[in-house]
XYZ file of C-alpha atoms in Angstrom:
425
model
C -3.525 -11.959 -21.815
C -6.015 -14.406 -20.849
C -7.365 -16.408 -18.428
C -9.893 -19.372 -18.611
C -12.190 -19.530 -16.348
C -13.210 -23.062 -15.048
C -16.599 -22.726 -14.383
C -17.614 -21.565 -17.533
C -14.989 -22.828 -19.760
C -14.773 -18.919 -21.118
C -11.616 -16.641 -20.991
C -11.178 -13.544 -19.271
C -8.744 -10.632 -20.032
C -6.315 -10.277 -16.740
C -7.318 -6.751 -17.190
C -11.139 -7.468 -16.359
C -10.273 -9.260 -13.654
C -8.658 -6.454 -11.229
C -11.082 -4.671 -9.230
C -11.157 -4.085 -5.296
C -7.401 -5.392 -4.744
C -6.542 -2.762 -7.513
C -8.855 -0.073 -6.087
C -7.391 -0.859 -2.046
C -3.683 -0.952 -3.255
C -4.071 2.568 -5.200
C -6.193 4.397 -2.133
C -3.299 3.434 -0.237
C -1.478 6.073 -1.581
C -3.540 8.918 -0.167
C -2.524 12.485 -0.036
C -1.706 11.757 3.473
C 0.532 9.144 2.433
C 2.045 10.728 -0.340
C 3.137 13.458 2.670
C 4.633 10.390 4.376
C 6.559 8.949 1.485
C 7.762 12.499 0.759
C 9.070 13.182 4.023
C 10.859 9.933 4.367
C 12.584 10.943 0.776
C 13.171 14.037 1.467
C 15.093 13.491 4.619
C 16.398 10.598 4.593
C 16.935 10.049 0.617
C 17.641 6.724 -1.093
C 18.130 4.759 2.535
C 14.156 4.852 2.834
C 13.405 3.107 -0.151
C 13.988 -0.592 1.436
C 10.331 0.032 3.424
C 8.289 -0.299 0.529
C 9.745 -3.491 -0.771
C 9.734 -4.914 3.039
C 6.282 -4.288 3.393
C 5.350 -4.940 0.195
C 4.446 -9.050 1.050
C 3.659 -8.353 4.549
C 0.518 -6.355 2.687
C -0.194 -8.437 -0.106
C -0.790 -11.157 2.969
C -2.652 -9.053 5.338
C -4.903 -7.729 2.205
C -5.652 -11.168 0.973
C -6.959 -12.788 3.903
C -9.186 -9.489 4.428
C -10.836 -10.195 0.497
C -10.228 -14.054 1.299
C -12.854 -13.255 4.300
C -15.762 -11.286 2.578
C -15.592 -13.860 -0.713
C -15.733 -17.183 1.263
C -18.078 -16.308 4.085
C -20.461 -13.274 1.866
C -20.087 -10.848 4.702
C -17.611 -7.737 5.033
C -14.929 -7.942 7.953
C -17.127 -6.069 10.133
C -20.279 -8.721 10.633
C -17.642 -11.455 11.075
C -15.750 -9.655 13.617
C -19.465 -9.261 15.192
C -19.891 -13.300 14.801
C -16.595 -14.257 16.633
C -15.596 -11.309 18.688
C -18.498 -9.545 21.628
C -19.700 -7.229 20.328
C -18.401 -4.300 23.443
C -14.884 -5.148 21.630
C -15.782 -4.804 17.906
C -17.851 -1.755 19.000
C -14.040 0.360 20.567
C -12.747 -0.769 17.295
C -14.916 0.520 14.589
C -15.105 3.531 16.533
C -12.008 3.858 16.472
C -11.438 3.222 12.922
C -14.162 6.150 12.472
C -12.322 8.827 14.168
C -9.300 7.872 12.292
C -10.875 7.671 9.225
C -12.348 10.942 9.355
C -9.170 12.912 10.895
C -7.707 11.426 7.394
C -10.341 12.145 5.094
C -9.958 15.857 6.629
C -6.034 15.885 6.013
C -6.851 13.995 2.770
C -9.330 17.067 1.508
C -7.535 19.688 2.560
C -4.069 18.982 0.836
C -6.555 18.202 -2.253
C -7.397 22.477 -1.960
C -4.131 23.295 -1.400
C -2.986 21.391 -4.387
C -5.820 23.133 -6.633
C -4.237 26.460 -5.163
C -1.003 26.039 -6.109
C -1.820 24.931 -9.680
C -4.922 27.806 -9.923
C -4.083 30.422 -7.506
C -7.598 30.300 -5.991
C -8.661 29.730 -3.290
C -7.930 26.388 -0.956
C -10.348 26.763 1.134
C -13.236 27.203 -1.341
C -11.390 24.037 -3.425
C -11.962 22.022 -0.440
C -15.253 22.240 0.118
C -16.120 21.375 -3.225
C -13.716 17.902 -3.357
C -15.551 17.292 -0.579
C -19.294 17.758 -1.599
C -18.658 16.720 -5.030
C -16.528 13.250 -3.778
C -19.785 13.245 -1.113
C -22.402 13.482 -4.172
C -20.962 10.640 -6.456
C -21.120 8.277 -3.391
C -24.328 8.914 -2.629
C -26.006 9.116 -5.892
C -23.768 6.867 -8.285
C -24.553 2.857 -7.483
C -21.983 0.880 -7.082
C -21.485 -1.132 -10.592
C -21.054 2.348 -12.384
C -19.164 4.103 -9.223
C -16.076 1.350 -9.458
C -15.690 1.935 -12.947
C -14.644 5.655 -11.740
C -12.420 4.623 -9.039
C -10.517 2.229 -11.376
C -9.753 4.938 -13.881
C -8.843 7.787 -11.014
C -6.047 4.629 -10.257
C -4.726 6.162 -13.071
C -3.763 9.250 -11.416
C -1.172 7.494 -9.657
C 0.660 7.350 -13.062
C 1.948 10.914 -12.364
C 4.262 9.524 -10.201
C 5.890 7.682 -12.062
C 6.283 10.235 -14.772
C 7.587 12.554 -12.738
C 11.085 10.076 -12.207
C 11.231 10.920 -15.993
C 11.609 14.420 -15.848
C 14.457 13.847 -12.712
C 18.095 12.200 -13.728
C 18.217 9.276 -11.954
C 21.434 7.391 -10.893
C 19.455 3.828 -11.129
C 22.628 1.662 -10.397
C 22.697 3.490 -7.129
C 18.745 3.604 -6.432
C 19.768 -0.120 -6.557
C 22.477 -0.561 -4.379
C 20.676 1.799 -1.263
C 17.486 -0.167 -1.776
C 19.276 -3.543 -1.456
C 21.987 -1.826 1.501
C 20.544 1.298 3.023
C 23.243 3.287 5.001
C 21.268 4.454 7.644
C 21.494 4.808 11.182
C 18.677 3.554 13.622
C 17.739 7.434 15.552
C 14.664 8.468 16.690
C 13.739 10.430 13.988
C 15.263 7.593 11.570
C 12.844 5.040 13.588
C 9.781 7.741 13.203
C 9.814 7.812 9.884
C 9.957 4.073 9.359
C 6.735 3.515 11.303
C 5.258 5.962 9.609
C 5.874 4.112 6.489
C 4.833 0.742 7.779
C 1.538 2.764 9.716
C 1.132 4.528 5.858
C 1.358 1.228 3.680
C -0.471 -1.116 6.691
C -3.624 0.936 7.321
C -7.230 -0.628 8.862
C -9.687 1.187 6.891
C -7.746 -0.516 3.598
C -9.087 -3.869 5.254
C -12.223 -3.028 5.427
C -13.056 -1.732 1.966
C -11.070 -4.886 -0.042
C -13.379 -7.180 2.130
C -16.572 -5.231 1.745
C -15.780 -4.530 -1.651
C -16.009 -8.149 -2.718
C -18.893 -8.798 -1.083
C -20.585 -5.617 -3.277
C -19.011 -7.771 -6.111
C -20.192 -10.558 -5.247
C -24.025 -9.198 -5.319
C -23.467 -7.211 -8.213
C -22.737 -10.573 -10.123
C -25.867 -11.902 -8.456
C -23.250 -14.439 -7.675
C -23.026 -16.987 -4.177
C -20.350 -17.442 -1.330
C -17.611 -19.805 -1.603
C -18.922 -22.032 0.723
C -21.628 -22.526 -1.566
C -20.305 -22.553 -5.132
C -18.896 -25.388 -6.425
C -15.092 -26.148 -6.367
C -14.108 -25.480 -9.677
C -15.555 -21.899 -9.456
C -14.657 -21.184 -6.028
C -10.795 -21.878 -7.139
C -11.606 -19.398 -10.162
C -12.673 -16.705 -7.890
C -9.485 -17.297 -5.268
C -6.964 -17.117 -7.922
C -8.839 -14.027 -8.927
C -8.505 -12.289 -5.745
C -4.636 -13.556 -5.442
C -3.967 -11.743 -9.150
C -6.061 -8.589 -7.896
C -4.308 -8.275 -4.634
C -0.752 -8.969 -5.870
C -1.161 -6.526 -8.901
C -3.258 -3.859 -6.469
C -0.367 -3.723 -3.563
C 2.310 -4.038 -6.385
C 0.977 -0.952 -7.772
C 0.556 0.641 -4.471
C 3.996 0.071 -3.548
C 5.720 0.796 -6.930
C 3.895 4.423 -6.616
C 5.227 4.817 -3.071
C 8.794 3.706 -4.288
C 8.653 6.552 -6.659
C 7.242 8.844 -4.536
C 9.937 8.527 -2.330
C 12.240 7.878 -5.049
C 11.728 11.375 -6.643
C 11.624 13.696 -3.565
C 15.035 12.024 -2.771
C 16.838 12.784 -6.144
C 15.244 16.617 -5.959
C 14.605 17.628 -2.421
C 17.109 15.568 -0.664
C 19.974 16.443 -2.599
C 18.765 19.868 -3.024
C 19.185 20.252 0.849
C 15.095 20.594 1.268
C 14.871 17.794 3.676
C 11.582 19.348 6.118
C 8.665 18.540 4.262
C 5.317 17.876 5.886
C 2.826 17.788 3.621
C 1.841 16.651 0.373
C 1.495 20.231 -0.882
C 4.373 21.505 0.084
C 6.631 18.690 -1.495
C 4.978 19.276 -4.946
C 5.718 23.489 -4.556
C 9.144 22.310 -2.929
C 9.494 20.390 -6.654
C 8.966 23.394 -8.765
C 12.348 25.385 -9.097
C 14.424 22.533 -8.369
C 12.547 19.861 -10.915
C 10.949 22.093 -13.163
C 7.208 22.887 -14.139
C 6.368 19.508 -15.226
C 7.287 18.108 -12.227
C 5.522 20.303 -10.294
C 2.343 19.999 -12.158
C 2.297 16.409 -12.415
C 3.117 16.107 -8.670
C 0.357 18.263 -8.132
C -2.239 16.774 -10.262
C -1.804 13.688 -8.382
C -2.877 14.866 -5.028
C -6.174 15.513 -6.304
C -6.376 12.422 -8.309
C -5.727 10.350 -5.497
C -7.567 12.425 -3.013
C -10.538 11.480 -5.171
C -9.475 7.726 -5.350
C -8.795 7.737 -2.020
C -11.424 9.988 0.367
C -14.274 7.141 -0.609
C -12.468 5.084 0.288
C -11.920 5.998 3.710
C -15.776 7.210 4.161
C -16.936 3.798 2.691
C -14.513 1.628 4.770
C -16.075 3.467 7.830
C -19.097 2.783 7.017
C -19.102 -0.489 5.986
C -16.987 -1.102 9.802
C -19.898 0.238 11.684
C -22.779 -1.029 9.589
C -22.036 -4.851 9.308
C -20.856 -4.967 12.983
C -24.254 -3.444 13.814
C -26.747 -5.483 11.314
C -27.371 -2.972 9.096
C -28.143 -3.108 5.529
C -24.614 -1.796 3.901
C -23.480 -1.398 0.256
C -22.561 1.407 -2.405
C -25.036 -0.485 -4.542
C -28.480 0.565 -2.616
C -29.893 3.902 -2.772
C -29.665 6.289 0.547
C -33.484 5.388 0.438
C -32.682 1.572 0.875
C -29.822 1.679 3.557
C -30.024 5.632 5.575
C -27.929 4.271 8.144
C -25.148 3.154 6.402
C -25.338 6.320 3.798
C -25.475 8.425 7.409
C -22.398 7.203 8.482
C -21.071 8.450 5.025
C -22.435 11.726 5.204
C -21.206 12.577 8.767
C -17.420 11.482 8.349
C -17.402 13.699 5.212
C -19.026 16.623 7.423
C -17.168 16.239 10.360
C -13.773 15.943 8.028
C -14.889 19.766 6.496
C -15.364 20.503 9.983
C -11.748 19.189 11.182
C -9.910 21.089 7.864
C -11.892 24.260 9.505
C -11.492 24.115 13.008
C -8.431 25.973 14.689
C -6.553 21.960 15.203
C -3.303 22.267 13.596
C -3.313 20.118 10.498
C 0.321 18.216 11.152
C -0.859 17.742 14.927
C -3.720 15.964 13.245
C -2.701 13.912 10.844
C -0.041 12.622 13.537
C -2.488 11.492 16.061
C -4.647 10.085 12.913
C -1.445 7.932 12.642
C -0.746 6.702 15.940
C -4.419 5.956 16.009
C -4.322 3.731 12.933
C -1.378 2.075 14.663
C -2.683 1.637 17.531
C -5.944 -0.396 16.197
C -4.638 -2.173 13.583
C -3.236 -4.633 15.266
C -6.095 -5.680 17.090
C -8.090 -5.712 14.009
C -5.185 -7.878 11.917
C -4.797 -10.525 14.887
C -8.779 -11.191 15.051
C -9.092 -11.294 10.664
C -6.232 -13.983 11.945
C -8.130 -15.607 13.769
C -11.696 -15.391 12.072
C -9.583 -16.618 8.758
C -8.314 -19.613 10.751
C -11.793 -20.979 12.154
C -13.792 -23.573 9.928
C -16.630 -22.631 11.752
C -16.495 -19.231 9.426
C -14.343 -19.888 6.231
C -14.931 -23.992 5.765
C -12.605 -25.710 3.657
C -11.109 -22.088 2.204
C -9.307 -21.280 5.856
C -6.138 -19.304 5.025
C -3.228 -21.194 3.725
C -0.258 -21.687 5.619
C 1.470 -19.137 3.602
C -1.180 -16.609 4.279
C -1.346 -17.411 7.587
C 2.643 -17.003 8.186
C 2.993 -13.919 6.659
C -0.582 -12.413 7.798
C 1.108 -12.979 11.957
C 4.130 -11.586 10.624
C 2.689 -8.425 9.391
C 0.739 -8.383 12.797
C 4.210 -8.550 14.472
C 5.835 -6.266 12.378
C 2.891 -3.957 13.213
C 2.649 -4.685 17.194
C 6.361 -3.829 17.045
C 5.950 -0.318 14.875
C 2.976 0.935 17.383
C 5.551 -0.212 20.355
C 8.129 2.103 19.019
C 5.778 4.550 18.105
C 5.037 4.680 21.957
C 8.375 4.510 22.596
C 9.159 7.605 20.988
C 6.155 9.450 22.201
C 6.600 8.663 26.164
């Protein structure tokens, strides 16, 4: 399939034109998240399955107005939060996001070792370290043009999920019916788990990277903002992002879907509903679904830790760089821009240092949860409000669409991180 593009008159494979909405959607389904999406199938079986197609437009909004930012205005979310916001406020949040970021890179590394153990026997600990240095190395050392090309094919690592549903029998007439009319009832567990989903699926450092990332785009195409191209090209380039970001959080959700789907058909019914990490549900999968299951299962961790662990170091950096004036981007050298490569290095160092220390991993990741709760919806009412202004985006302010279902996600997410605290107190 192609599509012609109306600034050059040329046409363009679909294909070629998926990029940092494909690369957000799939790093949305971390290791982390996989545990989430597990847990909710595993204890609550098919009823869980509604989440991912609620949230499923309530992302694809939220995500487009974060690329619809960086491509009209030429600057990542973090320097326009610094142009509309003071700068005390945007200085809490990125810090913020940084703490979380790293607490999840460190859950995000470790159940990449302890997938490597189960499949090798070795040792987890020794696995980790080298994800982590080796996922460290290609960010530092790779530029950016050649680096994406990597990150789109480790997207393909999310296909194991969806191969393991064929090695499962799967009653699809009543996947169906429970995703349409979930029988479940609203307890506090019940309620955890769906916040967890929406905290999962919704997450900041996801808006940071899509917005970033076409900016880096952007520069690698030597190309201008959409306030300064003309209007046949700048419509090319925002039915581009639309296509990437509706095919990127389609894929992101689909994967989560069968994530969940799977654990609910094997562990659910197989009376295995306490699951709590990503490495435990694949080793949970082996005598009830079989080797292949197991394997494939497992293999996917580390794909998607891969996909996923840049992801979350780049997002943090790009956060604290543009809101402080630095010079950001995967595409200059550690030479060119130490400050934002510094950032890089420490979250990825003080992640080793988290999977090390005596913190108890579930304990962790929890708190990295509430966190990314609790910030998000700051950070998705001001890209609301910096997408709005005409003083920033010009004649390309969101639509009404985006704008209706970008507050609605905020809502959705205000109301999750109330019942979160709800729950806690």
């Amino acid at each position: 399939m192609n599509r012609v593009d109306p600034a050059s008159g040329e046409r363009q494979p679909l294909l070629r034109r998926l990029g940092p909405g494909l690369i957000t959607g799939a790093a949305d389904d971390d290791p982390s998240g996989i545990a989430t999406y597990s847990q909710a199938g595993a204890q609550f079986g098919l009823n869980m399955l509604w989440t991912v197609a609620f949230t499923y437009p309530l992302m694809v909004a939220i995500q487009l107005i974060s690329a619809r930012i960086g491509r009209v205005t030429g600057a990542g979310l973090g320097a326009n939060l610094r142009r509309v916001f003071p700068a005390p406020v945007v200085a809490v949040l990125v810090a913020l996001l940084f703490v979380a970021n790293t607490i999840n890179i460190g859950a995000d590394i470790a159940a990449m070792g302890a997938a490597a153990q189960l499949m090798t026997g070795w040792s987890a600990a020794a696995f980790t370290v080298v994800f982590a240095l080796g996922s460290l190395g290609l960010q530092l050392f790779v530029p950016y043009h050649r680096y994406v090309r990597l990150l789109k094919w480790l997207t393909l690592a999310l296909f194991a999920y969806v191969g393991v549903v064929f090695t499962v029998h799967i009653d699809w007439p009543r996947v169906v019916a429970r995703t349409l009319s979930p029988q479940i009832e609203l307890t506090g567990p019940a309620l955890t788990v769906i916040v967890a989903v929406f905290g999962t699926t919704i997450s900041p450092y996801l808006f940071f990277w899509q917005s970033s990332e076409e900016v880096e785009e952007l520069e690698a195409n030597h190309g201008a903002d959409l306030l300064h191209e003309s209007a046949p090209r700048a419509e090319q380039e925002l039915a581009r992002i639309r296509w990437d970001t509706f095919t990127g959080m389609a894929f992101s959700n689909l994967v989560a879907f069968f994530i969940i789907l799977t654990t609910a058909v094997t562990l659910h019914e197989a009376g295995v509903t306490d699951i709590q990490t990503s490495a435990q549900a694949a080793e949970a999968l082996r005598p009830i679904a079989g080797p292949l299951a197991f394997a494939l299962f497992a293999l996917g961790i580390i794909g998607t830790g891969f996909l996923a662990v840049p992801v979350l170091a780049g997002s943090a950096a790009y956060a604290i760089g543009e809101a402080r004036g630095w010079k950001t981007g995967l595409e200059y050298s550690p030479r060119d821009a130490g400050a934002f490569y510094a950032v890089i290095v420490a979250a990825m160092l003080l992640a080793i240092g988290v999977v090390f220390s005596p913190l108890d991993p579930i304990r962790i990741l929890f708190w990295s949860a509430v966190l990314n709760g609790v910030i998000s919806v700051p950070i998705m009412a001001a890209m609301m409000i910096v997408a709005s202004r005409r003083q920033e985006m010009g004649r390309y302010v969101a639509t009404t669409g985006q704008r209706l279902f970008g507050w609605t996600a905020t809502g959705v997410m205000a109301l999750a991180v109330a019942a979160m605290f709800a729950f806690m107190l």
